[in-house]
Amino acid sequence: MSAPTAATPSAPSSTPGRVQAVYFTLLIGNTLAASFIWGINTLFLLDAGLTNLEAFAANSFFSIGMVVFEVPTGVIADTLGRRVSYLLGTVTLAVTTVLYYLLWVWHSPFWAWALVSVLLGLGFTFFSGAVEAWLVDALTATGYTGSLEQVFGRGVSVAGIAMLGGSTLGGVVAQATDLGVPFLMRAGVLVLMFVVAALLMRDLGFTPADRGHPITATKHVLTASVKYGLGRPGVRYMMLASAFTTGVGFYVFYALQPYLLELWGDEGAYSIAGLAAGIVAGSQIIGGLVAPWLRRRFRKRTTSIMLAVGVSAGILVVLGVNRSFWVALALLVLWALIDAAAGPVRQAYLNDMIPSSQRATVLSFDSLIGSAGAAAVQPVLGRSADVWGYPFSLALSGLVQAAAVPFIWLSRRSGEAADVATVTGEVGEPSSATEAVTDAAPDEPGGVRGA
């Protein structure tokens, strides 16, 4: 894979603090826009005349769109730049969100929902990998010396605050008006974020490489994805684990909306669905702040990741047998808290195993595998809800998620230095990890970039 040319020096005004401020601003805008509809999305699809199977199949087509477009948009991020990729994402999502609203107005057939869902997936692939890679490389360029868990954890908390406000407001607005208005609100915020990113976002620490013809560029991206992703055991097994956890996460979040309304006893109480998403957001705020603490409790990052996946799988099984609304809310808080606390640890672990020049590519490939799993898992779980009800489908979700634990254990067995990092040097530079992998290939990252 062609290496990028020398990185453009950061502007004198660029500092780690400013980079983080821009990153958090982008997170707030993205999450706020997305969360307007998170509390009512399933209800929106069902109100449009879709069955549970069709509603979650539409979500599955969204995941298929992410699978199909991850590589092409990865080429854009690595050739035209991460900033360009982000800007294209805001435009694509704004347009497809309006199309979703129109499908609801017209009570369109399922094939139309499937098509637009694929295009929604395209919009999100412009973000996946590119924004995270932009952050880590910009921190490196500006001399950041802290831990990645701390930055990612704060990011989760900031996103949680935005989600808390957005999802709750979306549910309240939907109940006061109709289920379509939150989608129009989302499109408006995305247009605003295009302007914000155009003014504030600059590629630092990375200069896009010109790989020539798009087909040649795609080949380079695939080669790098295989070499630095599937070709490295520690990364490979974490990616494969996401095939189970990503699909379950998508399904559970959206299935909780009608499930909680069913427990509440009023299918028109849209604010309850919004409140449920808000509770997840509140848990994320706390979980993000807990992430650095969680990292210090265990010598290896994979220990906390395995425990989080296993415990949250157990919670889903309990949700499946529960019949109390208030108990369900408590379990939902715990599920979201555990997921939010472990997420930044996983992000830091992956980033510490990926070279800077392939970072966006491999992170996008990680998203691709997760989306592929989601495309397969969601229709199955949605169909199980149609046949046996939401409680059974939630319990089944827990069993599916538990299948990820062996893959995380295999990643742990690979003995990556990133798993035991305890001391952090500059991001992107080797640190004095207590145990290091000494047999890494010369062109693989042997150092650790975060603690």
XYZ file of N, CA and C in Angstrom, residues 325-421:
291
model
N -41.922 -3.152 34.162
C -41.417 -1.986 33.455
C -40.235 -1.367 34.188
N -40.358 -1.211 35.503
C -39.317 -0.527 36.273
C -38.061 -1.368 36.389
N -38.211 -2.664 36.499
C -37.037 -3.539 36.506
C -36.340 -3.478 35.149
N -37.134 -3.430 34.093
C -36.563 -3.333 32.748
C -35.749 -2.056 32.598
N -36.241 -0.941 33.144
C -35.496 0.313 33.085
C -34.170 0.196 33.834
N -34.197 -0.438 35.005
C -32.972 -0.601 35.794
C -31.955 -1.460 35.036
N -32.433 -2.537 34.438
C -31.540 -3.409 33.662
C -31.000 -2.671 32.432
N -31.829 -1.837 31.836
C -31.404 -1.047 30.686
C -30.272 -0.099 31.071
N -30.380 0.536 32.230
C -29.322 1.423 32.727
C -28.017 0.656 32.888
N -28.100 -0.505 33.522
C -26.901 -1.307 33.767
C -26.281 -1.774 32.456
N -27.110 -2.211 31.529
C -26.619 -2.675 30.217
C -25.868 -1.571 29.489
N -26.473 -0.376 29.462
C -25.856 0.750 28.766
C -24.590 1.216 29.477
N -24.582 1.193 30.810
C -23.420 1.629 31.584
C -22.212 0.748 31.303
N -22.430 -0.551 31.294
C -21.341 -1.497 31.043
C -20.801 -1.325 29.629
N -21.693 -1.190 28.660
C -21.278 -1.038 27.270
C -20.473 0.247 27.074
N -20.937 1.335 27.704
C -20.257 2.626 27.545
C -18.878 2.620 28.187
N -18.732 1.945 29.326
C -17.442 1.921 30.008
C -16.414 1.085 29.256
N -16.863 0.015 28.606
C -15.930 -0.870 27.895
C -15.600 -0.375 26.498
N -16.477 0.433 25.901
C -16.271 0.892 24.530
C -14.954 1.625 24.302
N -14.618 2.640 25.127
C -13.350 3.346 24.934
C -12.128 2.446 25.106
N -12.226 1.442 25.977
C -11.112 0.507 26.165
C -10.875 -0.272 24.870
N -11.961 -0.716 24.241
C -11.833 -1.433 22.970
C -11.257 -0.517 21.891
N -11.730 0.735 21.840
C -11.215 1.677 20.841
C -9.709 1.887 20.995
N -9.277 2.094 22.233
C -7.853 2.330 22.489
C -7.031 1.093 22.143
N -7.553 -0.081 22.471
C -6.858 -1.340 22.192
C -6.645 -1.512 20.687
N -7.700 -1.275 19.904
C -7.577 -1.401 18.456
C -6.617 -0.365 17.875
N -6.762 0.894 18.288
C -5.905 1.953 17.750
C -4.441 1.724 18.056
N -4.147 1.090 19.180
C -2.754 0.820 19.555
C -2.134 -0.297 18.725
N -2.935 -1.003 17.960
C -2.404 -2.089 17.129
C -2.367 -1.722 15.643
N -2.781 -0.503 15.296
C -2.910 -0.131 13.885
C -1.937 0.988 13.535
N -1.172 0.854 12.435
C -0.284 1.935 11.998
C -1.090 3.158 11.583
N -0.510 4.340 11.776
C -1.201 5.590 11.457
C -1.654 5.643 10.002
N -0.795 5.218 9.083
C -1.110 5.354 7.667
C -2.254 4.450 7.212
N -2.579 3.414 7.986
C -3.692 2.521 7.647
C -4.842 2.625 8.650
N -4.796 3.615 9.532
C -5.756 3.667 10.627
C -7.203 3.749 10.144
N -7.509 4.706 9.260
C -8.887 4.857 8.793
C -9.362 3.612 8.058
N -8.454 3.015 7.282
C -8.794 1.820 6.514
C -9.200 0.673 7.421
N -8.373 0.378 8.416
C -8.631 -0.770 9.281
C -9.840 -0.513 10.177
N -9.986 0.707 10.687
C -11.157 1.015 11.506
C -12.437 0.898 10.690
N -12.379 1.299 9.422
C -13.541 1.135 8.553
C -13.832 -0.345 8.310
N -12.775 -1.144 8.173
C -12.956 -2.576 7.965
C -13.566 -3.227 9.203
N -13.186 -2.723 10.385
C -13.787 -3.190 11.629
C -15.286 -2.888 11.616
N -15.639 -1.673 11.174
C -17.050 -1.309 11.058
C -17.768 -2.181 10.040
N -17.077 -2.512 8.954
C -17.659 -3.357 7.914
C -18.056 -4.720 8.478
N -17.157 -5.324 9.254
C -17.450 -6.645 9.811
C -18.604 -6.563 10.796
N -18.611 -5.508 11.619
C -19.723 -5.332 12.545
C -21.040 -5.164 11.813
N -21.011 -4.402 10.724
C -22.229 -4.179 9.944
C -22.688 -5.459 9.249
N -21.735 -6.271 8.795
C -22.092 -7.542 8.168
C -22.817 -8.438 9.168
N -22.308 -8.458 10.401
C -22.971 -9.229 11.445
C -24.362 -8.690 11.739
N -24.473 -7.353 11.767
C -25.769 -6.734 12.044
C -26.778 -7.052 10.947
N -26.305 -7.088 9.697
C -27.196 -7.392 8.575
C -27.777 -8.786 8.692
N -27.008 -9.707 9.250
C -27.475 -11.085 9.397
C -28.313 -11.279 10.654
N -27.927 -10.600 11.738
C -28.549 -10.837 13.045
C -29.916 -10.175 13.171
N -30.044 -8.930 12.707
C -31.273 -8.172 12.982
C -32.543 -8.790 12.391
N -32.545 -9.252 11.136
C -33.780 -9.871 10.628
C -34.173 -11.120 11.409
N -33.170 -11.893 11.835
C -33.458 -13.110 12.605
C -34.114 -12.759 13.932
N -33.540 -11.785 14.624
C -34.103 -11.376 15.911
C -35.465 -10.705 15.719
N -35.601 -9.919 14.647
C -36.887 -9.294 14.369
C -37.976 -10.318 14.094
N -37.611 -11.360 13.354
C -38.582 -12.432 13.074
C -38.947 -13.180 14.349
N -37.973 -13.372 15.220
C -38.265 -14.063 16.487
C -39.232 -13.236 17.337
N -39.141 -11.885 17.230
C -40.079 -11.026 17.951
C -41.487 -11.161 17.377
N -41.587 -11.304 16.065
C -42.900 -11.491 15.430
C -43.554 -12.793 15.880
N -42.739 -13.839 15.979
C -43.284 -15.178 16.264
C -43.464 -15.417 17.756
N -42.455 -15.065 18.555
C -42.481 -15.407 19.988
C -42.525 -14.202 20.923
N -42.448 -12.998 20.384
C -42.539 -11.802 21.221
C -41.184 -11.187 21.528
N -41.224 -9.941 21.985
C -39.989 -9.215 22.288
C -39.169 -9.835 23.421
N -39.795 -10.322 24.494
C -38.985 -10.915 25.564
C -38.105 -12.069 25.070
N -38.693 -12.951 24.257
C -37.903 -14.077 23.732
C -36.756 -13.565 22.863
N -37.036 -12.557 22.032
C -35.994 -12.049 21.139
C -34.854 -11.404 21.915
N -35.150 -10.779 23.056
C -34.098 -10.174 23.877
C -33.225 -11.245 24.524
N -33.865 -12.310 25.012
C -33.094 -13.418 25.576
C -32.213 -14.060 24.515
N -32.753 -14.216 23.310
C -31.966 -14.764 22.202
C -30.800 -13.835 21.858
N -31.020 -12.528 21.978
C -29.953 -11.556 21.728
C -28.778 -11.776 22.679
N -29.100 -12.070 23.930
C -28.047 -12.327 24.903
C -27.202 -13.531 24.532
N -27.844 -14.573 24.036
C -27.102 -15.769 23.632
C -26.217 -15.489 22.419
N -26.731 -14.675 21.489
C -25.927 -14.317 20.312
C -24.706 -13.507 20.733
N -24.904 -12.549 21.628
C -23.778 -11.716 22.072
C -22.725 -12.538 22.801
N -23.153 -13.535 23.552
C -22.205 -14.378 24.283
C -21.229 -15.080 23.353
N -21.626 -15.271 22.090
C -20.749 -15.920 21.112
C -19.514 -15.079 20.804
N -19.515 -13.803 21.186
C -18.360 -12.933 20.934
C -17.233 -13.180 21.924
N -17.546 -13.715 23.094
C -16.535 -13.879 24.155
C -15.349 -14.744 23.716
N -15.555 -15.896 23.069
C -14.397 -16.697 22.642
C -13.452 -15.950 21.711
N -13.978 -15.087 20.861
C -13.119 -14.329 19.941
C -12.282 -13.296 20.690
N -12.875 -12.676 21.698
C -12.098 -11.724 22.516
C -10.999 -12.466 23.262
N -11.305 -13.669 23.727
C -10.300 -14.484 24.427
C -9.151 -14.837 23.474
N -9.463 -15.132 22.211
C -8.421 -15.435 21.239
C -7.558 -14.201 20.961
N -8.171 -13.021 20.941
C -7.399 -11.789 20.787
C -6.469 -11.619 21.981
N -6.946 -11.940 23.143
C -6.135 -11.857 24.360
C -4.926 -12.787 24.271
N -5.149 -13.988 23.727
C -4.073 -14.977 23.624
C -2.992 -14.575 22.625
N -3.276 -13.614 21.749
C -2.289 -13.203 20.753
C -1.116 -12.453 21.373
N -1.280 -11.982 22.613
C -0.171 -11.367 23.336
C 0.257 -10.007 22.820
N -0.680 -9.191 22.375
C -0.344 -7.866 21.868
C 0.135 -6.944 22.992
N 1.124 -6.107 22.676
C 1.603 -5.132 23.654
C 0.487 -4.182 24.066
N -0.426 -3.885 23.139
C -1.522 -2.965 23.421
C -2.429 -3.478 24.534
N -2.422 -4.777 24.772
C -3.299 -5.356 25.782
C -2.820 -5.069 27.198
N -1.529 -4.824 27.355
C -0.972 -4.650 28.706
C -0.323 -3.287 28.891
N -0.583 -2.343 27.999
C 0.036 -1.030 28.102
C -0.360 -0.349 29.402
